[in-house]
Amino acid sequence: MQALQDLFGLIEFLTWGWALIPLLVIFGVFITALTGFVQFQFFRRMFRVLSGANQTGDPNAISAREALLISVGGRVGGGNIAGVAVAITLGGPGAVFWMWAIALVGMATSLVECSLAQLYKRREPNGDFRGGPARSIIHGLGEEFHWLAVVYAVCLIAAFALGFNAFQGNTVAGAVQDSLGIGRLWTGILLAVVAGFIVFGGIHRIAKAADVIVPIMALGYILMALVVIVLNIGSVPGVLISIFNNAFGFEEVVGGGMGAAIAQGLRRGLFSNEAGLGSAPNVAATADVRHPISQGITQAFSVFIDTIFICSCTAFIILLGDVYVPGAEGIDGIALTQQSLVSHLGGWSQYLLSLMILLFAFSSIIYNYYLGENALTVMTKNALATNALRVIVICIVFLGATAPGATAVFFFSDPLMGVLAVVNLVVIMMLLPTCLRILKDFRRQLNEGVQRPVLNPDDFPDLDLDRTAWTGVDPEKQGESAST
């Protein structure tokens, strides 16, 4: 066991501890420049997905909006509450600025990785779509890289479906016990039962659950933050000034100054929105859309919601209160956010925050499960294997909730996520020329007056595409009121 811990400790050092965050930032800036600042060009189009319309008119298909909500539910989690608090504690208010900065850069990275997942998606016999970095490797780079797709799939199952789900179960049970006094056993049973009902329903039931859970949790949390901001409106300019001064070293409030602000902001921002880590593309590929770039734009919006909206809510709740003391040690994480909220709104708000944490964590559980299921199908499509994974995930969630010490067994999760990110970045860079080609096609159609660009596989005969996934519609027959 010690040898295994040392091995994964080395992997974590070689990824997260040394090169990965700088690579994610550099690649993000490079992709932003090479795509012509695509996240800003199509920013207005991102909001059109909220209409919820299916782009191909198939009532049984996963819509772009549903895919967005599943990915938002996965991206938004404990990192938006505890992670932001830790970033401010260790990096000062300036960390918030660098979280914003990495989100804007990460939007371009997410657009590219999710567009590629859409491009190389495959239609299943039941009509659903599957895709993601593993299939982008197989169909984009070729069968000779199949081994790399298997490595990616194994890491994804181990890190997300197993490891992170144990931690999510632990987070929910701990928050419920601390605020409501409900024992971990009862929380674990409830989580296992509800999670089982949803995951055994497949992607469609996951999508329907996300369609209900994610708007409630996101809008509820944003509303709480807006109330805090309104109650402290006179202090908002001072907080903004503090964020910018600390971000650029004009105001040092913690050890490390500007360097600590940059390091914590970038690290926590990337952990939160997962741009470039290769997880969200698995969900992006499920949507039934007319053009891959359309779903890429939608998923870029997911990064914006996660970091610019949700993380900023936590930041203002903390920085507008008097619980946080710059440079002080002791209180951090969820406790800092919780106590800051109580100082603004009163003791009742901690119960509401506990509900938000429960929804955040539960949406992440079903998202993490689907990542594991999608990865499993790269190696086998046996129904028995899929059902076995579902049972294992339910047991893992229950175990994480009822036996918090058990989460220590999943020490390999963070190192394996580092491996996933490295593999994903390699794939992105190797397939970036292909993504630029379909981006050029998307822009060409827009310039010709097409409201909803359609991918025509005949225009890309050299690519290994599933032609049944891109039936398309005559652009001249498209309505003006279409979504993305």
XYZ file of C-alpha atoms in Angstrom:
484
model
C 0.000 0.000 0.000
C 2.832 2.383 0.823
C 4.455 1.646 -2.520
C 1.171 2.436 -4.290
C 0.773 5.679 -2.359
C 4.340 6.669 -3.277
C 3.676 5.862 -6.939
C 0.499 7.933 -7.115
C 2.187 10.665 -5.108
C 4.861 10.822 -7.818
C 2.188 10.922 -10.551
C 0.447 13.786 -8.770
C 3.733 15.679 -8.444
C 4.529 15.210 -12.138
C 1.071 16.460 -13.165
C -0.618 18.812 -10.707
C 2.499 19.603 -8.728
C 4.782 20.538 -11.592
C 3.535 21.076 -15.109
C -0.201 20.649 -15.563
C -1.581 24.002 -14.414
C 0.961 26.049 -16.421
C 0.236 23.821 -19.446
C -3.525 24.317 -19.086
C -3.034 28.080 -18.914
C -0.562 28.215 -21.821
C -2.669 25.917 -23.986
C -5.776 27.928 -23.135
C -4.156 31.190 -24.200
C -2.755 29.531 -27.335
C -6.157 28.083 -28.285
C -7.857 31.413 -27.585
C -5.499 33.222 -29.946
C -5.552 30.536 -32.636
C -9.359 30.391 -32.694
C -9.662 34.153 -32.946
C -10.998 34.625 -29.398
C -13.915 32.362 -30.221
C -15.403 32.481 -26.695
C -15.966 36.232 -27.049
C -17.121 36.114 -30.663
C -19.933 33.686 -29.849
C -20.692 34.903 -26.338
C -24.195 36.127 -27.206
C -25.038 32.804 -28.870
C -24.341 30.974 -25.608
C -27.520 32.300 -24.031
C -29.737 30.977 -26.824
C -29.375 27.424 -25.544
C -31.497 28.339 -22.513
C -34.574 28.195 -24.741
C -34.289 24.424 -24.428
C -35.424 23.588 -27.976
C -34.193 20.391 -29.603
C -32.222 21.384 -32.665
C -33.271 18.384 -34.739
C -36.842 18.163 -33.509
C -36.442 14.625 -32.069
C -38.471 14.555 -28.814
C -36.455 11.579 -27.528
C -33.049 13.178 -28.075
C -30.893 14.858 -25.452
C -31.139 18.577 -26.159
C -28.259 21.034 -26.015
C -29.868 22.569 -22.931
C -30.076 19.208 -21.141
C -26.434 18.468 -21.956
C -25.552 21.930 -20.614
C -27.381 21.321 -17.339
C -25.757 17.900 -16.851
C -22.300 19.409 -17.337
C -23.087 22.397 -15.092
C -24.307 19.940 -12.454
C -20.993 18.108 -12.720
C -18.732 21.152 -12.777
C -20.528 22.895 -9.920
C -19.718 21.174 -6.652
C -17.790 21.525 -3.430
C -15.064 23.449 -5.232
C -17.467 26.328 -5.762
C -18.085 26.629 -2.024
C -15.102 25.156 -0.197
C -12.531 25.618 -2.980
C -13.185 29.338 -3.392
C -12.931 29.811 0.371
C -9.576 28.011 0.414
C -8.334 30.094 -2.534
C -9.189 33.350 -0.725
C -7.681 32.120 2.549
C -4.368 31.085 0.955
C -4.182 33.568 -1.915
C -6.130 36.585 -0.699
C -8.953 38.391 -2.516
C -6.799 38.622 -5.654
C -7.271 34.881 -6.210
C -10.828 35.684 -7.307
C -9.555 37.786 -10.230
C -7.320 34.978 -11.461
C -10.228 32.534 -11.169
C -12.164 34.849 -13.494
C -9.203 35.068 -15.862
C -8.692 31.311 -16.124
C -12.425 30.838 -16.708
C -12.389 33.190 -19.690
C -9.374 31.362 -21.130
C -10.806 27.958 -20.243
C -13.975 28.710 -22.191
C -11.974 28.396 -25.424
C -10.360 25.136 -24.288
C -13.741 23.708 -23.349
C -15.228 24.795 -26.677
C -12.533 22.917 -28.583
C -12.559 19.693 -26.521
C -16.368 19.511 -26.530
C -16.630 20.301 -30.252
C -14.232 17.429 -30.966
C -16.324 15.100 -28.776
C -19.386 16.066 -30.805
C -17.590 15.672 -34.110
C -16.494 12.095 -33.428
C -19.603 10.944 -31.510
C -21.287 7.658 -32.435
C -24.978 6.817 -32.601
C -25.966 3.840 -30.455
C -28.533 1.223 -31.588
C -31.147 2.857 -29.314
C -30.590 6.226 -30.998
C -28.526 7.820 -28.205
C -25.112 9.352 -28.827
C -21.838 8.545 -27.120
C -18.542 10.338 -27.430
C -15.729 11.985 -25.541
C -11.945 12.095 -25.588
C -11.648 8.278 -25.784
C -13.658 8.141 -29.008
C -11.902 11.244 -30.313
C -8.660 9.305 -29.859
C -9.942 6.198 -31.666
C -11.684 7.947 -34.568
C -9.595 11.108 -34.734
C -6.074 9.780 -34.169
C -6.639 6.248 -35.437
C -6.854 2.688 -34.148
C -3.143 2.621 -33.422
C -3.917 4.899 -30.465
C -6.638 2.604 -29.113
C -4.419 1.752 -26.143
C -4.393 5.431 -25.173
C -8.199 5.496 -25.264
C -8.268 2.509 -22.897
C -5.827 4.226 -20.511
C -8.056 7.295 -20.557
C -11.203 5.214 -19.939
C -9.720 3.307 -16.995
C -8.494 6.521 -15.360
C -11.885 8.160 -15.866
C -13.760 5.290 -14.209
C -11.370 5.081 -11.268
C -11.116 8.830 -10.635
C -14.668 10.048 -11.251
C -17.124 7.149 -10.974
C -15.384 5.670 -7.930
C -13.049 8.083 -6.148
C -14.830 11.399 -6.536
C -18.232 9.838 -5.869
C -16.970 8.553 -2.514
C -15.859 12.100 -1.668
C -19.188 13.565 -2.796
C -21.082 11.132 -0.585
C -18.839 12.082 2.301
C -19.375 15.817 1.652
C -23.165 15.513 1.659
C -23.333 13.325 4.760
C -20.940 15.565 6.665
C -22.829 18.757 5.811
C -26.214 17.232 6.715
C -24.895 15.874 10.001
C -23.257 19.162 11.002
C -26.203 21.418 10.166
C -29.270 19.201 10.637
C -27.996 16.575 13.066
C -29.056 13.698 10.789
C -26.826 10.637 11.065
C -24.566 9.584 8.232
C -26.305 6.215 7.889
C -29.658 7.765 6.978
C -28.059 10.200 4.548
C -26.137 7.346 2.954
C -29.292 5.267 2.504
C -31.172 8.201 0.960
C -28.301 9.011 -1.411
C -27.950 5.377 -2.474
C -31.666 4.930 -3.151
C -32.133 8.156 -5.123
C -28.843 7.736 -7.019
C -29.807 4.158 -7.876
C -33.175 5.224 -9.258
C -31.531 7.825 -11.494
C -28.456 5.947 -12.755
C -30.445 2.821 -13.619
C -32.543 5.031 -15.877
C -29.546 5.842 -18.068
C -28.643 9.155 -19.669
C -32.262 10.174 -20.265
C -33.204 9.924 -16.595
C -29.949 11.657 -15.660
C -30.850 14.466 -18.066
C -34.351 14.818 -16.606
C -32.964 14.898 -13.072
C -30.398 17.546 -14.018
C -33.147 19.578 -15.687
C -34.808 19.894 -12.277
C -31.895 19.892 -9.825
C -29.399 22.200 -11.545
C -31.642 25.266 -12.088
C -32.858 25.044 -8.484
C -29.380 24.790 -7.004
C -27.761 27.369 -9.270
C -30.515 29.978 -9.134
C -31.019 29.405 -5.397
C -27.357 29.985 -4.636
C -27.129 33.000 -6.938
C -30.243 34.480 -5.282
C -28.676 34.116 -1.818
C -25.544 35.871 -3.030
C -27.577 38.671 -4.641
C -29.376 39.254 -1.331
C -25.995 39.497 0.412
C -24.732 41.933 -2.239
C -27.847 44.130 -1.979
C -27.579 44.216 1.830
C -23.930 45.308 1.528
C -24.121 47.329 -1.685
C -22.062 50.146 -0.225
C -19.119 47.804 0.389
C -19.083 46.271 -3.106
C -16.773 48.899 -4.704
C -14.255 48.394 -1.899
C -14.304 44.637 -2.372
C -13.755 44.975 -6.129
C -10.850 47.358 -5.548
C -9.342 44.911 -3.050
C -9.671 42.037 -5.545
C -7.848 43.947 -8.296
C -5.191 45.489 -6.012
C -4.335 42.131 -4.477
C -4.377 40.392 -7.867
C -1.605 42.651 -9.178
C 0.421 42.921 -6.001
C -0.575 46.455 -5.018
C -2.072 45.187 -1.784
C -0.503 42.209 -0.044
C -2.774 40.512 2.479
C -1.263 37.009 2.681
C 2.198 35.516 2.475
C 3.333 35.173 -1.108
C 1.456 38.254 -2.300
C 0.674 38.345 -6.004
C 2.249 34.927 -6.595
C -0.045 33.281 -4.052
C -3.075 35.010 -5.572
C -2.214 33.790 -9.075
C -1.366 30.234 -7.982
C -4.501 29.768 -5.878
C -6.818 31.470 -8.355
C -5.620 29.414 -11.321
C -5.555 26.133 -9.399
C -8.987 26.475 -7.814
C -10.496 27.871 -10.995
C -9.294 24.919 -13.066
C -10.380 22.419 -10.420
C -13.812 24.005 -10.371
C -14.657 24.415 -14.062
C -12.650 21.381 -15.323
C -11.845 23.122 -18.619
C -9.270 21.014 -20.441
C -9.488 18.071 -18.045
C -11.454 15.895 -20.482
C -14.508 15.192 -18.330
C -17.234 17.473 -19.747
C -16.760 16.313 -23.392
C -18.260 12.954 -22.423
C -21.546 14.698 -21.669
C -21.263 17.204 -24.513
C -21.311 14.339 -27.019
C -24.776 13.178 -25.899
C -26.562 16.252 -27.303
C -28.432 16.047 -30.604
C -27.233 19.175 -32.413
C -26.713 20.201 -36.032
C -23.071 21.273 -35.810
C -20.274 20.307 -33.378
C -19.330 23.936 -32.733
C -22.856 24.610 -31.481
C -22.333 22.243 -28.561
C -18.816 23.594 -28.049
C -20.313 27.061 -27.574
C -22.854 25.640 -25.137
C -20.172 23.950 -23.059
C -18.081 27.124 -22.995
C -21.122 28.711 -21.386
C -21.014 25.969 -18.743
C -17.531 27.153 -17.712
C -18.828 30.724 -17.544
C -21.733 29.704 -15.293
C -19.508 27.645 -13.008
C -16.769 30.176 -12.358
C -18.035 33.654 -13.247
C -21.457 33.104 -11.664
C -21.257 30.446 -8.935
C -17.679 30.938 -7.725
C -18.201 34.707 -7.661
C -21.245 34.180 -5.436
C -19.082 32.443 -2.839
C -16.384 35.094 -3.147
C -18.761 37.988 -2.470
C -20.463 36.162 0.406
C -17.035 35.828 2.053
C -15.459 39.164 1.157
C -18.510 41.272 2.041
C -18.631 39.764 5.542
C -16.484 40.213 8.630
C -15.722 36.544 9.303
C -12.846 36.450 6.832
C -9.722 38.151 8.171
C -6.910 38.511 5.587
C -3.848 36.534 6.599
C -5.561 34.881 9.569
C -5.407 31.130 9.995
C -7.968 28.747 11.393
C -11.299 28.944 9.607
C -11.458 28.082 5.927
C -13.284 25.844 3.467
C -17.016 25.278 3.777
C -16.963 26.550 7.370
C -15.768 29.995 6.208
C -18.505 30.218 3.579
C -21.128 28.965 6.020
C -20.184 31.340 8.838
C -19.930 34.268 6.425
C -23.437 33.555 5.130
C -24.799 33.306 8.674
C -23.225 36.685 9.518
C -25.180 38.220 6.636
C -28.541 36.459 6.749
C -28.802 34.790 10.149
C -28.682 31.244 11.458
C -31.446 29.930 9.201
C -29.223 30.412 6.140
C -26.888 27.590 7.154
C -29.719 25.129 6.580
C -30.365 26.555 3.140
C -26.642 26.334 2.367
C -26.670 22.698 3.478
C -29.462 22.059 0.977
C -27.400 23.763 -1.747
C -24.372 21.619 -0.846
C -26.549 18.507 -1.008
C -27.836 19.440 -4.468
C -24.349 20.421 -5.681
C -22.889 17.120 -4.528
C -25.772 14.980 -5.762
C -25.685 16.511 -9.249
C -21.959 15.732 -9.299
C -22.640 12.116 -8.277
C -24.910 11.394 -11.241
C -22.535 13.283 -13.555
C -19.529 11.308 -12.296
C -21.440 8.067 -12.760
C -22.246 8.861 -16.375
C -18.577 9.618 -17.088
C -17.756 6.152 -15.789
C -20.503 4.484 -17.819
C -19.424 6.254 -20.988
C -15.810 5.243 -20.413
C -16.809 1.639 -19.786
C -18.480 1.382 -23.203
C -15.113 2.073 -24.827
C -13.924 -1.280 -23.470
C -17.171 -3.284 -23.438
C -20.836 -2.738 -24.251
C -21.953 -5.708 -22.189
C -25.142 -4.801 -20.280
C -24.019 -6.897 -17.304
C -20.837 -4.830 -16.982
C -22.845 -1.588 -17.105
C -25.248 -2.790 -14.402
C -22.316 -3.967 -12.302
C -20.782 -0.492 -12.512
C -24.098 1.030 -11.420
C -24.265 -1.216 -8.367
C -20.631 -0.495 -7.485
C -21.141 3.276 -7.759
C -24.228 3.127 -5.507
C -22.223 1.132 -2.934
C -19.311 3.571 -3.202
C -21.624 6.554 -2.545
C -23.115 4.789 0.485
C -19.668 3.826 1.773
C -18.349 7.378 1.374
C -21.348 8.784 3.235
C -21.359 6.342 6.154
C -17.645 5.688 6.639
C -15.761 8.967 6.076
C -12.420 7.264 6.728
C -13.061 5.065 3.685
C -12.461 8.014 1.358
C -8.758 7.750 2.188
C -8.727 4.557 0.110
C -9.325 6.648 -3.003
C -6.049 8.555 -2.738
C -5.467 7.822 -6.434
C -8.298 10.092 -7.662
C -6.403 13.384 -7.993
C -3.295 11.807 -9.592
C -5.431 9.960 -12.132
C -7.320 13.154 -12.952
C -3.901 14.644 -13.682
C -3.194 11.788 -16.099
C -6.584 12.385 -17.745
C -5.796 16.054 -18.210
C -2.385 15.330 -19.771
C -3.892 12.800 -22.200
C -6.724 15.191 -23.054
C -4.360 18.103 -23.731
C -2.261 15.928 -26.046
C -5.399 14.891 -27.929
C -6.648 18.480 -28.163
C -3.395 19.725 -29.619
C -3.129 16.846 -32.118
C -6.725 17.356 -33.289
C -6.740 21.170 -33.077
C -6.260 21.569 -36.876
C -9.405 19.467 -37.389
C -11.341 21.592 -34.924
C -10.181 24.748 -36.709
C -11.549 23.296 -39.962
C -15.043 22.764 -38.560
C -14.877 26.149 -36.839
C -14.119 27.703 -40.227
C -17.112 25.828 -41.674
C -19.338 27.145 -38.873
C -18.225 30.726 -39.436
C -18.630 30.401 -43.203
C -22.244 29.378 -42.847
C -22.933 32.241 -40.445
C -21.382 34.699 -42.902
C -23.671 33.295 -45.599
C -26.692 34.111 -43.477
C -27.436 30.601 -42.150
C -29.028 30.980 -38.717
C -28.179 27.457 -37.537
C -25.135 25.991 -39.275
C -25.331 22.300 -40.177
C -22.418 19.906 -40.452
C -22.365 18.121 -43.783
C -20.121 15.038 -43.459
C -19.585 15.099 -47.236
C -17.512 18.242 -46.733
C -15.053 16.237 -44.595
C -14.553 12.926 -46.424
C -11.125 12.411 -44.845
C -12.534 12.303 -41.302
C -13.799 9.122 -39.632
C -17.302 10.417 -38.853
C -20.498 8.533 -38.077
C -22.658 9.700 -40.972
C -25.838 8.584 -39.182
C -25.070 11.117 -36.444
C -25.118 14.038 -38.881
C -28.319 13.827 -40.879
C -28.556 17.619 -41.017
C -31.292 19.852 -42.401
C -31.367 22.041 -45.494
C -30.113 25.438 -44.228
C -32.618 27.222 -46.462
C -35.481 25.585 -44.560
C -34.345 26.573 -41.083
C -36.393 28.957 -38.994
C -35.128 32.301 -37.833
C -36.075 31.702 -34.220
C -33.769 28.738 -33.719
C -31.548 28.218 -30.732
C -27.746 27.955 -30.910
